[in-house]
Coordinates of C-alpha atoms in Angstrom, one line a residue:
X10 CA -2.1 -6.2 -21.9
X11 CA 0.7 -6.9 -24.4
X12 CA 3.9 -5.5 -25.1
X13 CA 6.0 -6.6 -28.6
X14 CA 9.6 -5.5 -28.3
X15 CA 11.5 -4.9 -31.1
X16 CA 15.1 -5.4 -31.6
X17 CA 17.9 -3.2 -31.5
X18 CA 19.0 -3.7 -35.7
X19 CA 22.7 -5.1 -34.9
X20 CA 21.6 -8.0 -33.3
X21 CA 19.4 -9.2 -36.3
X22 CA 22.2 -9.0 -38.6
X23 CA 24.2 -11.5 -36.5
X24 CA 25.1 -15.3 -37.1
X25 CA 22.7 -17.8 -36.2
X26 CA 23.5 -18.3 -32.6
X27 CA 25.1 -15.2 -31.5
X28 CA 21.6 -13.6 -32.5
X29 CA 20.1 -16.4 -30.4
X30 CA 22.4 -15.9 -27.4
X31 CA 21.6 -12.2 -27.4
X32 CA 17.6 -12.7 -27.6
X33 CA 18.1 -15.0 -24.8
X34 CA 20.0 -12.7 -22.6
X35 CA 17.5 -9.6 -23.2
X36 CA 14.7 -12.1 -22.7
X37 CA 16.4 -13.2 -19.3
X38 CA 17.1 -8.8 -18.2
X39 CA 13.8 -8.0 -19.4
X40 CA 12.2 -10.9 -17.0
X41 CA 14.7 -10.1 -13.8
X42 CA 13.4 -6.3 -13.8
X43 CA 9.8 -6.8 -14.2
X44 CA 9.4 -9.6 -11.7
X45 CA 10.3 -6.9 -9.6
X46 CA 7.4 -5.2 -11.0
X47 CA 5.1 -8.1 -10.3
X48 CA 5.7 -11.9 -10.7
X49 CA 2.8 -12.3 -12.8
X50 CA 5.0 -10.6 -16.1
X51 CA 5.7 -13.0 -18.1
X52 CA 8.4 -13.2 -21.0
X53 CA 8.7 -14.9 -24.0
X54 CA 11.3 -14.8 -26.5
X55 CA 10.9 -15.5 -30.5
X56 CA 13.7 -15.4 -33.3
X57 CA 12.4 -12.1 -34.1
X58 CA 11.4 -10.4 -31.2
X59 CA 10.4 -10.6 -27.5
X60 CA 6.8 -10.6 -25.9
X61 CA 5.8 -9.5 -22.8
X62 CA 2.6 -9.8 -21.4
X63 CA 0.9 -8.3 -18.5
X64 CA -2.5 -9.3 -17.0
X65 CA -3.5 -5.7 -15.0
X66 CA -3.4 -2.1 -16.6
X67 CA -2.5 -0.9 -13.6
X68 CA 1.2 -2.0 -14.4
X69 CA 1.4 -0.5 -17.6
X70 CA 3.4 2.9 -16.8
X71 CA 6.1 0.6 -14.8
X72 CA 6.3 -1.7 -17.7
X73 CA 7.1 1.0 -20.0
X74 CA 9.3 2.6 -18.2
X75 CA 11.2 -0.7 -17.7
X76 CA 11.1 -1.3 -21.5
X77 CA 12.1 2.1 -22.4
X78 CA 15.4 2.0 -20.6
X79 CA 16.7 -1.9 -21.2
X80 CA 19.6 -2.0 -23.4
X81 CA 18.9 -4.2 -26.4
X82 CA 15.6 -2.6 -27.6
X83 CA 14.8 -0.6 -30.5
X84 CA 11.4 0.3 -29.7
X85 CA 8.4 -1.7 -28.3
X86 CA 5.1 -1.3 -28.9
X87 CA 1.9 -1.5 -26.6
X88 CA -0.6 -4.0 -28.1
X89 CA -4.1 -5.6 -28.5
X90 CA -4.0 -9.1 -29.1
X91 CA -7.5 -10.8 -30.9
X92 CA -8.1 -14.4 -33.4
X93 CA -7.6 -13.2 -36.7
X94 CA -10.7 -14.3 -38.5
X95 CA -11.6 -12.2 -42.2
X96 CA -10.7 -9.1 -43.1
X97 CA -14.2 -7.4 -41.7
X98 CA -13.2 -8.4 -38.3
X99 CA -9.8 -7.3 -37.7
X100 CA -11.4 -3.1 -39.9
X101 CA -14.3 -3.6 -37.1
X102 CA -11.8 -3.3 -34.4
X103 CA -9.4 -1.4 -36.2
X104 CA -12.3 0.9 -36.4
X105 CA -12.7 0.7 -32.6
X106 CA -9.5 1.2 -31.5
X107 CA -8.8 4.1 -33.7
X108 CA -11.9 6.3 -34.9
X109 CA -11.0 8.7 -32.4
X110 CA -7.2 9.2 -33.2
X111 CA -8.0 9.8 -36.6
X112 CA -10.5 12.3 -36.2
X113 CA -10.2 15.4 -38.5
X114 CA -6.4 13.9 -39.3
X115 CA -4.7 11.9 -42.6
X116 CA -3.9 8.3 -42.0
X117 CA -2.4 5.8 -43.3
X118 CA -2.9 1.5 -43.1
X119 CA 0.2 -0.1 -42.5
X120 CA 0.0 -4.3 -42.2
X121 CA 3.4 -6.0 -41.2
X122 CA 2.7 -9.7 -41.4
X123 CA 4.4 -13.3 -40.9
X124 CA 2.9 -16.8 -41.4
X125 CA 1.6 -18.3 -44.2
X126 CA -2.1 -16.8 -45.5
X127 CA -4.0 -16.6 -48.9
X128 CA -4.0 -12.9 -48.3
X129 CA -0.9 -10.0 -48.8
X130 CA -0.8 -7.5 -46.7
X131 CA -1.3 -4.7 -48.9
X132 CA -5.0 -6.5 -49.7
X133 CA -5.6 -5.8 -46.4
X134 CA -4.1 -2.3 -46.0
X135 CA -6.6 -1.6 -48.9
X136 CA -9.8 -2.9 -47.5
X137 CA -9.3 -1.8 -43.6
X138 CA -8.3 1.4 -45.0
X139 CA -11.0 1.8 -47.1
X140 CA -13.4 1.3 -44.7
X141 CA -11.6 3.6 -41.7
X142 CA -11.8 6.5 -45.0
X143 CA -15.8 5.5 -45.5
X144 CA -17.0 5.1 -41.7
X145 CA -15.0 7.3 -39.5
X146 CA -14.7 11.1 -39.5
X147 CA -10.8 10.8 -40.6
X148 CA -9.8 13.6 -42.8
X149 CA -8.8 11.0 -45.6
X150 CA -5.6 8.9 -46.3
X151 CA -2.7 10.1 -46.9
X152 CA 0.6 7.4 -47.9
X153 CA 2.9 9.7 -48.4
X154 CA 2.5 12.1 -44.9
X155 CA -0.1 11.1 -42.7
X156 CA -1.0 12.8 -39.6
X157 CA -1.7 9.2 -38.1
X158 CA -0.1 5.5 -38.8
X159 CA -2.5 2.9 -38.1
X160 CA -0.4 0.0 -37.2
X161 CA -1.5 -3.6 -37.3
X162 CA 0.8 -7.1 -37.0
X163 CA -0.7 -10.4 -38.0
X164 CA 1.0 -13.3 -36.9
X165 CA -0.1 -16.7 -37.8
X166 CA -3.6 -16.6 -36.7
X167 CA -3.5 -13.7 -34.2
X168 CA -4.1 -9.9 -34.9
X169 CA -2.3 -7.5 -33.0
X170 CA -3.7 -3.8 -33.0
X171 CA -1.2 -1.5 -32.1
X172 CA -2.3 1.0 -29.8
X173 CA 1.2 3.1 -29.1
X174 CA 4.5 2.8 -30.0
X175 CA 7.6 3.5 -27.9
X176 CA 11.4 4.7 -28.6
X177 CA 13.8 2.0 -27.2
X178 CA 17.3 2.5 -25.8
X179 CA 18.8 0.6 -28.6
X180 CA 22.4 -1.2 -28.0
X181 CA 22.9 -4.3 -26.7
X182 CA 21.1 -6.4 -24.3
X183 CA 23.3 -5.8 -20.9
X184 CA 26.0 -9.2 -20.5
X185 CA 26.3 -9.9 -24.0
X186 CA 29.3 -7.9 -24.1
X187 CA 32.9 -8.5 -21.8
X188 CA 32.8 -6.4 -18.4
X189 CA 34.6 -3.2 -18.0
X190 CA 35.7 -0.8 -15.4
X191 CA 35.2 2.9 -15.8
X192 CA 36.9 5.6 -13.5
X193 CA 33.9 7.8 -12.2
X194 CA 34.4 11.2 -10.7
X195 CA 30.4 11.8 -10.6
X196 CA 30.7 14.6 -13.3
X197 CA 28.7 14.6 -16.7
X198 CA 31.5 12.7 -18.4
X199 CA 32.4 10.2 -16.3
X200 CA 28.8 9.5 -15.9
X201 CA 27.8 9.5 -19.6
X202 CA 30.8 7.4 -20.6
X203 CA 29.5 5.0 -18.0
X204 CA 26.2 4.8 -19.3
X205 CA 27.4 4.5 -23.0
X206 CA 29.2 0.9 -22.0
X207 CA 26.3 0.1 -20.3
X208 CA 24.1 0.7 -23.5
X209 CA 26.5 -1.0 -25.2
X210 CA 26.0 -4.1 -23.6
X211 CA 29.3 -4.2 -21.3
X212 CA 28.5 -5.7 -18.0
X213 CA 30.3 -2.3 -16.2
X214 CA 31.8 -2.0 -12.8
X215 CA 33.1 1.4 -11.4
X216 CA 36.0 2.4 -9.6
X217 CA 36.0 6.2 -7.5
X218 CA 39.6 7.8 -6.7
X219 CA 38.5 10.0 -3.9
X220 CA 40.2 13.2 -3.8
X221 CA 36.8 15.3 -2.0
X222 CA 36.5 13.0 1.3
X223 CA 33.6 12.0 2.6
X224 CA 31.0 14.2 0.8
X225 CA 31.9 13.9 -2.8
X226 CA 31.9 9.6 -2.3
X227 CA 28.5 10.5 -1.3
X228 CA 27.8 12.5 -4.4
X229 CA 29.3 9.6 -6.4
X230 CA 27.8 6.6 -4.9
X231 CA 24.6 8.0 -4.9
X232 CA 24.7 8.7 -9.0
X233 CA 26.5 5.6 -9.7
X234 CA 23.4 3.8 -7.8
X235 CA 20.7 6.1 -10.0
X236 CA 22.6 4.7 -13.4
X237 CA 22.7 1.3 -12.1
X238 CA 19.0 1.3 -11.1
X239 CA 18.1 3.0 -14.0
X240 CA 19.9 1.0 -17.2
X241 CA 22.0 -1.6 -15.5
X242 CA 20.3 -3.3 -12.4
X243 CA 20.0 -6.8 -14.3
X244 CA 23.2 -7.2 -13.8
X245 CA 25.1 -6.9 -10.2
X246 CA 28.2 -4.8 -10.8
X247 CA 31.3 -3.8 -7.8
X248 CA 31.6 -0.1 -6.5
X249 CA 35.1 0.7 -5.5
X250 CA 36.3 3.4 -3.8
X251 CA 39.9 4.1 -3.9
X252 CA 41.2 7.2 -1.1
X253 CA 43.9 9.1 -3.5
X254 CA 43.8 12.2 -1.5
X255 CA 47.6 11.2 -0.3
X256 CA 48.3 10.2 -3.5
X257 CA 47.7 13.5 -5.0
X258 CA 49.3 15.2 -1.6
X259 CA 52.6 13.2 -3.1
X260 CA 52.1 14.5 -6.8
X261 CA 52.0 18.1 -5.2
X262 CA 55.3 17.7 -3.4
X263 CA 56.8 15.6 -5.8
X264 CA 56.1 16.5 -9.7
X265 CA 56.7 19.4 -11.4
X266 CA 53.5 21.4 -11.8
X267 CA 53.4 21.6 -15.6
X268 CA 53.4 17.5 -15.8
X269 CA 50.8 17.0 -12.3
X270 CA 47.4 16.6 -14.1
X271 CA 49.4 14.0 -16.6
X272 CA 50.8 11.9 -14.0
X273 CA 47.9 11.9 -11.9
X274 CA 46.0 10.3 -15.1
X275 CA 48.6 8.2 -15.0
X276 CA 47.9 7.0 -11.3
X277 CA 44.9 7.1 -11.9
X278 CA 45.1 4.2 -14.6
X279 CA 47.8 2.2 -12.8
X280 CA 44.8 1.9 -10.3
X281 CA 42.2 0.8 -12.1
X282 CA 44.5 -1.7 -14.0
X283 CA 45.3 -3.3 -10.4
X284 CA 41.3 -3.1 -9.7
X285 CA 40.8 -4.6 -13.2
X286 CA 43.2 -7.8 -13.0
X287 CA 41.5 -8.3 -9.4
X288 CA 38.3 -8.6 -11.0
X289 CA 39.6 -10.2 -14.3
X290 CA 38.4 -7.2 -16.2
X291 CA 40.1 -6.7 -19.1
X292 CA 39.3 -3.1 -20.3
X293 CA 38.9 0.6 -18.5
X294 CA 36.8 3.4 -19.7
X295 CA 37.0 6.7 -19.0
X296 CA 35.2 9.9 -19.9
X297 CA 38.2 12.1 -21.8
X298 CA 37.2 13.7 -24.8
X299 CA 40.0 15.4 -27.5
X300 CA 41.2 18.5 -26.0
X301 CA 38.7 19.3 -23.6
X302 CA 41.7 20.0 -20.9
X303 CA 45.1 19.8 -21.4
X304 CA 45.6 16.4 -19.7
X305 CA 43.1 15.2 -23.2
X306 CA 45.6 16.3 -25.7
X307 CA 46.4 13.7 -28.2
X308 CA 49.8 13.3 -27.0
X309 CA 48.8 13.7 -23.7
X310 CA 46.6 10.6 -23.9
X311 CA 49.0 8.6 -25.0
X312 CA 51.3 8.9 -22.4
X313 CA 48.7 8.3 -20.3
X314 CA 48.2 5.0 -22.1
X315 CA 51.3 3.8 -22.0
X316 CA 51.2 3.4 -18.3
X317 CA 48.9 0.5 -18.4
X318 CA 48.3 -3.0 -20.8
X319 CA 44.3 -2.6 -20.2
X320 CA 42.6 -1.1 -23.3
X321 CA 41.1 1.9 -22.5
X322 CA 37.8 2.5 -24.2
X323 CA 36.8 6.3 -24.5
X324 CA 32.9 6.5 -25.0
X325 CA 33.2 10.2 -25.5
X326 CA 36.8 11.1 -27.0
X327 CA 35.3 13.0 -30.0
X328 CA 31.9 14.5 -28.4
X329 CA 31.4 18.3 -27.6
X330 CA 31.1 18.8 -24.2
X331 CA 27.5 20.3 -24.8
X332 CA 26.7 16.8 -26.5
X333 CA 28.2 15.3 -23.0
X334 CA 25.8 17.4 -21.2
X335 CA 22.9 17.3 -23.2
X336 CA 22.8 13.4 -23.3
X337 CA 23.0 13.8 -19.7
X338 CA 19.8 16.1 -19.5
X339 CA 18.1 13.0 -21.8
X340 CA 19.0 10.3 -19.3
X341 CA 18.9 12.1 -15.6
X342 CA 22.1 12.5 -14.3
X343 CA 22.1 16.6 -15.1
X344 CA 21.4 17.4 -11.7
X345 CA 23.7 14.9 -10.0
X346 CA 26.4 15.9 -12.2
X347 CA 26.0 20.0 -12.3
X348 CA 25.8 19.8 -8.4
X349 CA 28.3 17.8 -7.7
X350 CA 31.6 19.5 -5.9
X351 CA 34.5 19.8 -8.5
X352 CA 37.9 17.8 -7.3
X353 CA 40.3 18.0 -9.6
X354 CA 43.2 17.2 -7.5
X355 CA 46.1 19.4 -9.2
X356 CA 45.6 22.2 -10.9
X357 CA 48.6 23.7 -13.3
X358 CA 49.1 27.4 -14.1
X359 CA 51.0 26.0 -17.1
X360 CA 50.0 22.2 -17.9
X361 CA 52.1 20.8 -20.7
X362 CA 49.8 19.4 -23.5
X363 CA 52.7 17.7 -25.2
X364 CA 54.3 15.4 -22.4
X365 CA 57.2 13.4 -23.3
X366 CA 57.0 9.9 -22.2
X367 CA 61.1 10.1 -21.0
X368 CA 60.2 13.4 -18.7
X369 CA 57.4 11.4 -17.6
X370 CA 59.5 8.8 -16.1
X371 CA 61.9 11.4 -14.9
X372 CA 59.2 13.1 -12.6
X373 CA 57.6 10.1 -11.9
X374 CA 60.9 9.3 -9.8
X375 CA 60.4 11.6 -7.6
X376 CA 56.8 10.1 -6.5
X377 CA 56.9 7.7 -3.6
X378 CA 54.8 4.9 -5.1
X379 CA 54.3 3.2 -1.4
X380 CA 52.0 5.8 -1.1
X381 CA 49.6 4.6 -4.0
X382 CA 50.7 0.7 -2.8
X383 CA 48.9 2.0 0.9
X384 CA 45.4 3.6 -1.2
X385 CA 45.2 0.5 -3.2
X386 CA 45.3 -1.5 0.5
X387 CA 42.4 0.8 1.7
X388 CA 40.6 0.4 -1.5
X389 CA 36.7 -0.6 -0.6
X390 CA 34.9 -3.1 -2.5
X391 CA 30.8 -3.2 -2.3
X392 CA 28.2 -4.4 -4.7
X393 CA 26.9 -1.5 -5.8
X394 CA 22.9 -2.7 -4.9
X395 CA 24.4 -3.1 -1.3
X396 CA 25.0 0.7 -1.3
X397 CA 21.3 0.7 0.1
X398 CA 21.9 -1.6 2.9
X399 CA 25.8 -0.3 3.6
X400 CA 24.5 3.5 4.1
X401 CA 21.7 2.3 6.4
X402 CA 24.2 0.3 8.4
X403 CA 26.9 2.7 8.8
X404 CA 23.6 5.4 9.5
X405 CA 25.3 8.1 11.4
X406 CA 22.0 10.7 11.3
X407 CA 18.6 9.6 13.1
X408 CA 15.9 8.5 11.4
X409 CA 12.6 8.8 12.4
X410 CA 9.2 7.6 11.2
X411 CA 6.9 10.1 13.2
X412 CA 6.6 14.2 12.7
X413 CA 6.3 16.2 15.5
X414 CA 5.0 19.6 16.0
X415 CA 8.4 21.7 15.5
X416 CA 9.3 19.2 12.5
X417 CA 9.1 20.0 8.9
X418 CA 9.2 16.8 5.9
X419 CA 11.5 17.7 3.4
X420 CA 10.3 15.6 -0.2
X421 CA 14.3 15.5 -1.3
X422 CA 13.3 13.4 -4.4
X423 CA 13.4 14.8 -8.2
X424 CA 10.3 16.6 -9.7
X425 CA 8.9 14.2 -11.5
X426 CA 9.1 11.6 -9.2
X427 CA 7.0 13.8 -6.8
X428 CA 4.4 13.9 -9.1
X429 CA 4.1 10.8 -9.9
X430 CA 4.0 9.3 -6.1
X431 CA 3.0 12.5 -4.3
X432 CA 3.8 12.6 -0.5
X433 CA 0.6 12.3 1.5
X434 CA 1.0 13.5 4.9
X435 CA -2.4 15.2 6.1
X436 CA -1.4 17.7 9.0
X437 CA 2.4 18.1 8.8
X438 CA 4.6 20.8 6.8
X439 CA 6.4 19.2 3.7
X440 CA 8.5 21.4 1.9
X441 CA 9.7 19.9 -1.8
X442 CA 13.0 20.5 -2.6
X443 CA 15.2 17.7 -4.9
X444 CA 18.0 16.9 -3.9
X445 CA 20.1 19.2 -6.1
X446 CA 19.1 22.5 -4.4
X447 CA 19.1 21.2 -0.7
X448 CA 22.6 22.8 -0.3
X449 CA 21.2 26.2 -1.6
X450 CA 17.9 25.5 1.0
X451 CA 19.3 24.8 3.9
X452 CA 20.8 28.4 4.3
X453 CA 17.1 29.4 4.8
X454 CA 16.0 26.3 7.6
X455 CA 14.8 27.8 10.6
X456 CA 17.3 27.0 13.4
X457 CA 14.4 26.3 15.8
X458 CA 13.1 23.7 13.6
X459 CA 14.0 20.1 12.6
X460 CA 14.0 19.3 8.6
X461 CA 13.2 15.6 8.3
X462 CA 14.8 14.3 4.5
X463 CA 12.6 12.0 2.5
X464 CA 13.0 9.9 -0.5
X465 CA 11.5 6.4 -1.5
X466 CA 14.3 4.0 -0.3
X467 CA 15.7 6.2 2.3
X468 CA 19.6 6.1 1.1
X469 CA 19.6 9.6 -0.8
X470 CA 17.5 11.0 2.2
X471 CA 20.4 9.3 4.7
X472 CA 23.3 10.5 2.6
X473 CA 22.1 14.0 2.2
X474 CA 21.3 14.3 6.1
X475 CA 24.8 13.4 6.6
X476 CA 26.3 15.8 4.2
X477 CA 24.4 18.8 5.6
X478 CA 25.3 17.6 9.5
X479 CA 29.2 17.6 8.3
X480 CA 28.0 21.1 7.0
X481 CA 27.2 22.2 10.6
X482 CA 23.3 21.6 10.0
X483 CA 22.4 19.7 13.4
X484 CA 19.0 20.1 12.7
X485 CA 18.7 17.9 9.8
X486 CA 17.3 14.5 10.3
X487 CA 15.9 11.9 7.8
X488 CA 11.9 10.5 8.1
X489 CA 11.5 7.1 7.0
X490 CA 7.5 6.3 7.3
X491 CA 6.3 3.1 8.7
X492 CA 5.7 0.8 5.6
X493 CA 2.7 -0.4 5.1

């Protein structure tokens, strides 16, 4: 099995060897995720594009899905590979390959070739068409609108059928771009701006002011490490969480209430730009967008601004906020975000949206800023694919890996993850409920039973456990099955 992976079009239009350097760092993403998939993957990179072959079908659904969410790819497509000998050949298994796509539909022959061969590709659109319109039960060409493209590469001496082709992320292959650090509350715009610097090829670290405690760092971590796993887990990025519930305690005694949600942007960013210069990062993102709450006023932003040197890159500062959530539906963090609790620290009955940068300073005397020195001192720094291994060690709820009588399994994972690995446990009660409506759930678990969470790695299942003990759920446990 072959894949051929197309490139996002902004690279190809670069110089010589930035376009080289960014091949060769897709080439090396592309191979660090699917070794994980199997060490037998191999990847090989041309000027033009990036091939990937795989020797068992049985890997094909977790290459695609790799390819499908790698920054850097404009779409791939899923291959045969045969010699090219004479145009009879390469209509024979054309013929093959698609007599029964075409069936009762229009087609159309298209031939995209490189190498150097006494033939144009149009010739042999003509003649493998011709025969696919003579010998099959198609319902005729059509070049203009066909129901079907039938879509063959010759390279050289080889023949490559394509079979399917496949919508890439697009962007920028992930480390081809300078790091950034992006302030994520675990809502859909934190969350989306995240992902946008991601796909744009920006290596991208994430910093957490906690103003919910314990439970809404567990909301957090746990979609920060879904994004990371999903479009960023070639590279190994920081998590840091930052306690700014005394911080915002100072605010409310401190700052007049029309100017709070302003300054505590402000705080916010002097922060991240301490974070930032420890980490050498030299730009923050954030997921504001123009007038969405009075703290994103034009003028507003700019105050905000002008309390740090970083730039601050804005992913979303002229989206909708049903853009924001509906690219969130597209790339799975709707649930995360629509359940998790909302923290907004200050809230104003009558926010200024034109803050002037000298009452700024003027309020911002009030604040004690040894109480932002102490946050920054408790700040906590973990590599965000050590989330796994830091919730298993700090493991306050049991976890067990046999079901007794009075125990029910609870599948915690998302829908279509339960369908594609189903949950095989002959003999015990599993109830199926992802993640996002446990908290709704629970008010129904029968007090004389124990609710055993399961997910694949065991760290959603462990976090969850722990949020519904704090809720006064004692009878909430996580299973983690033997392996093997």
């Amino acid at each position: 099995m072959k894949f051929i992976v197309k490139l996002f079009p902004e690279i190809t239009i670069k110089s010589r060897p930035v376009r080289k350097r960014l091949i060769q760092r897709l080439s090396t993403n592309l191979d660090v995720m699917l070794r994980r998939v199997d060490d037998g993957i191999k990847v090989r990179s041309t000027w033009d594009r990036v091939d990937v072959h795989c020797s068992s079908d049985a890997l094909r659904d977790e290459v695609v899905s790799v390819l499908s969410r790698t920054p850097g790819i404009q779409a791939f497509l899923e291959v045969r590979e045969f010699p090219l000998v004479d145009f009879h050949d390469a209509y024979e298994r054309t013929r093959d390959a698609y007599a029964d796509v075409i069936r009762g539909k229009t087609f159309k022959v298209r031939v995209k070739r490189s190498g150097k061969h006494d033939f144009t590709s149009v010739d042999m659109e003509r003649y493998i068409g011709g025969g696919l319109n003579q010998h099959t039960e198609a319902a005729g060409v059509d070049v203009r609108n066909p129901d079907v493209y039938v879509d063959l590469e010759v390279q050289q001496d080889k023949l490559f059928i394509v079979t399917e082709r496949h919508a890439g992320l697009g962007g920028f292959p992930l480390g081809t771009q300078e790091p950034v650090l992006s302030l994520i509350s675990g809502g859909f715009d934190s969350v989306v701006a995240s992902y946008m610097s991601m796909r744009r090829g920006c290596k991208t670290h994430f910093v957490f002011f906690n103003l919910g405690g314990h439970a809404h760092e567990i909301g957090v971590k746990q979609v920060a490490l879904y994004l990371w796993q999903k479009y960023g887990s070639s590279a190994r990025v920081k998590f840091i969480t930052v306690p700014f519930e005394e911080v915002v305690g100072e605010i409310l005694q401190s700052v007049h209430h029309s100017h709070m949600g302003v300054i505590l942007k402000r705080m916010m960013l002097r922060s991240a730009e301490r974070v930032a210069d420890f980490m050498k990062i030299d730009a923050l993102v954030t997921g504001e967008s123009i007038a969405q709450v009075s703290s994103q006023t034009l003028p507003n932003l700019a105050i905000i601004d002008r309390v740090t040197n970083k730039l601050v890159i804005r992913p979303l500062v002229t989206m909708d906020k049903q853009e924001i959530v509906d690219l969130s539906q597209q790339i799975g963090t709707f649930d995360f975000a629509k359940n998790m609790p909302e923290y907004c620290g200050v809230i104003s009955d009558r926010p200024t949206t034109r803050a002037k940068l000298e009452r700024v300073l003027e309020e911002e005397e009030n604040f004690d800023f040894e109480v932002l020195e102490q946050a920054l001192k408790k700040a906590q720094v973990i590599s965000i694919d050590d989330i796994v291994e830091d919730v298993n060690a700090h493991a306050t709820v049991e976890a067990l890996t046999r079901v007794a009588d009075n125990q029910v399994i609870v599948d915690i994972r998302a829908g279509h993850e339960q369908e594609r690995k189903p949950l095989n446990m002959p003999g015990c009660e599993v109830l199926c409920i992802p993640f996002f409506k446990l908290d709704a759930a629970a008010e129904n678990f029968d007090s004389d039973k124990e609710y055993l969470l399961y997910c694949e790695k065991g760290v959603m299942s462990q976090m969850q456990a722990h949020h519904l003990q704090e809720k006064g759920y004692g009878n909430v446990k996580v299973f983690r099955p033997e392996a093997g």
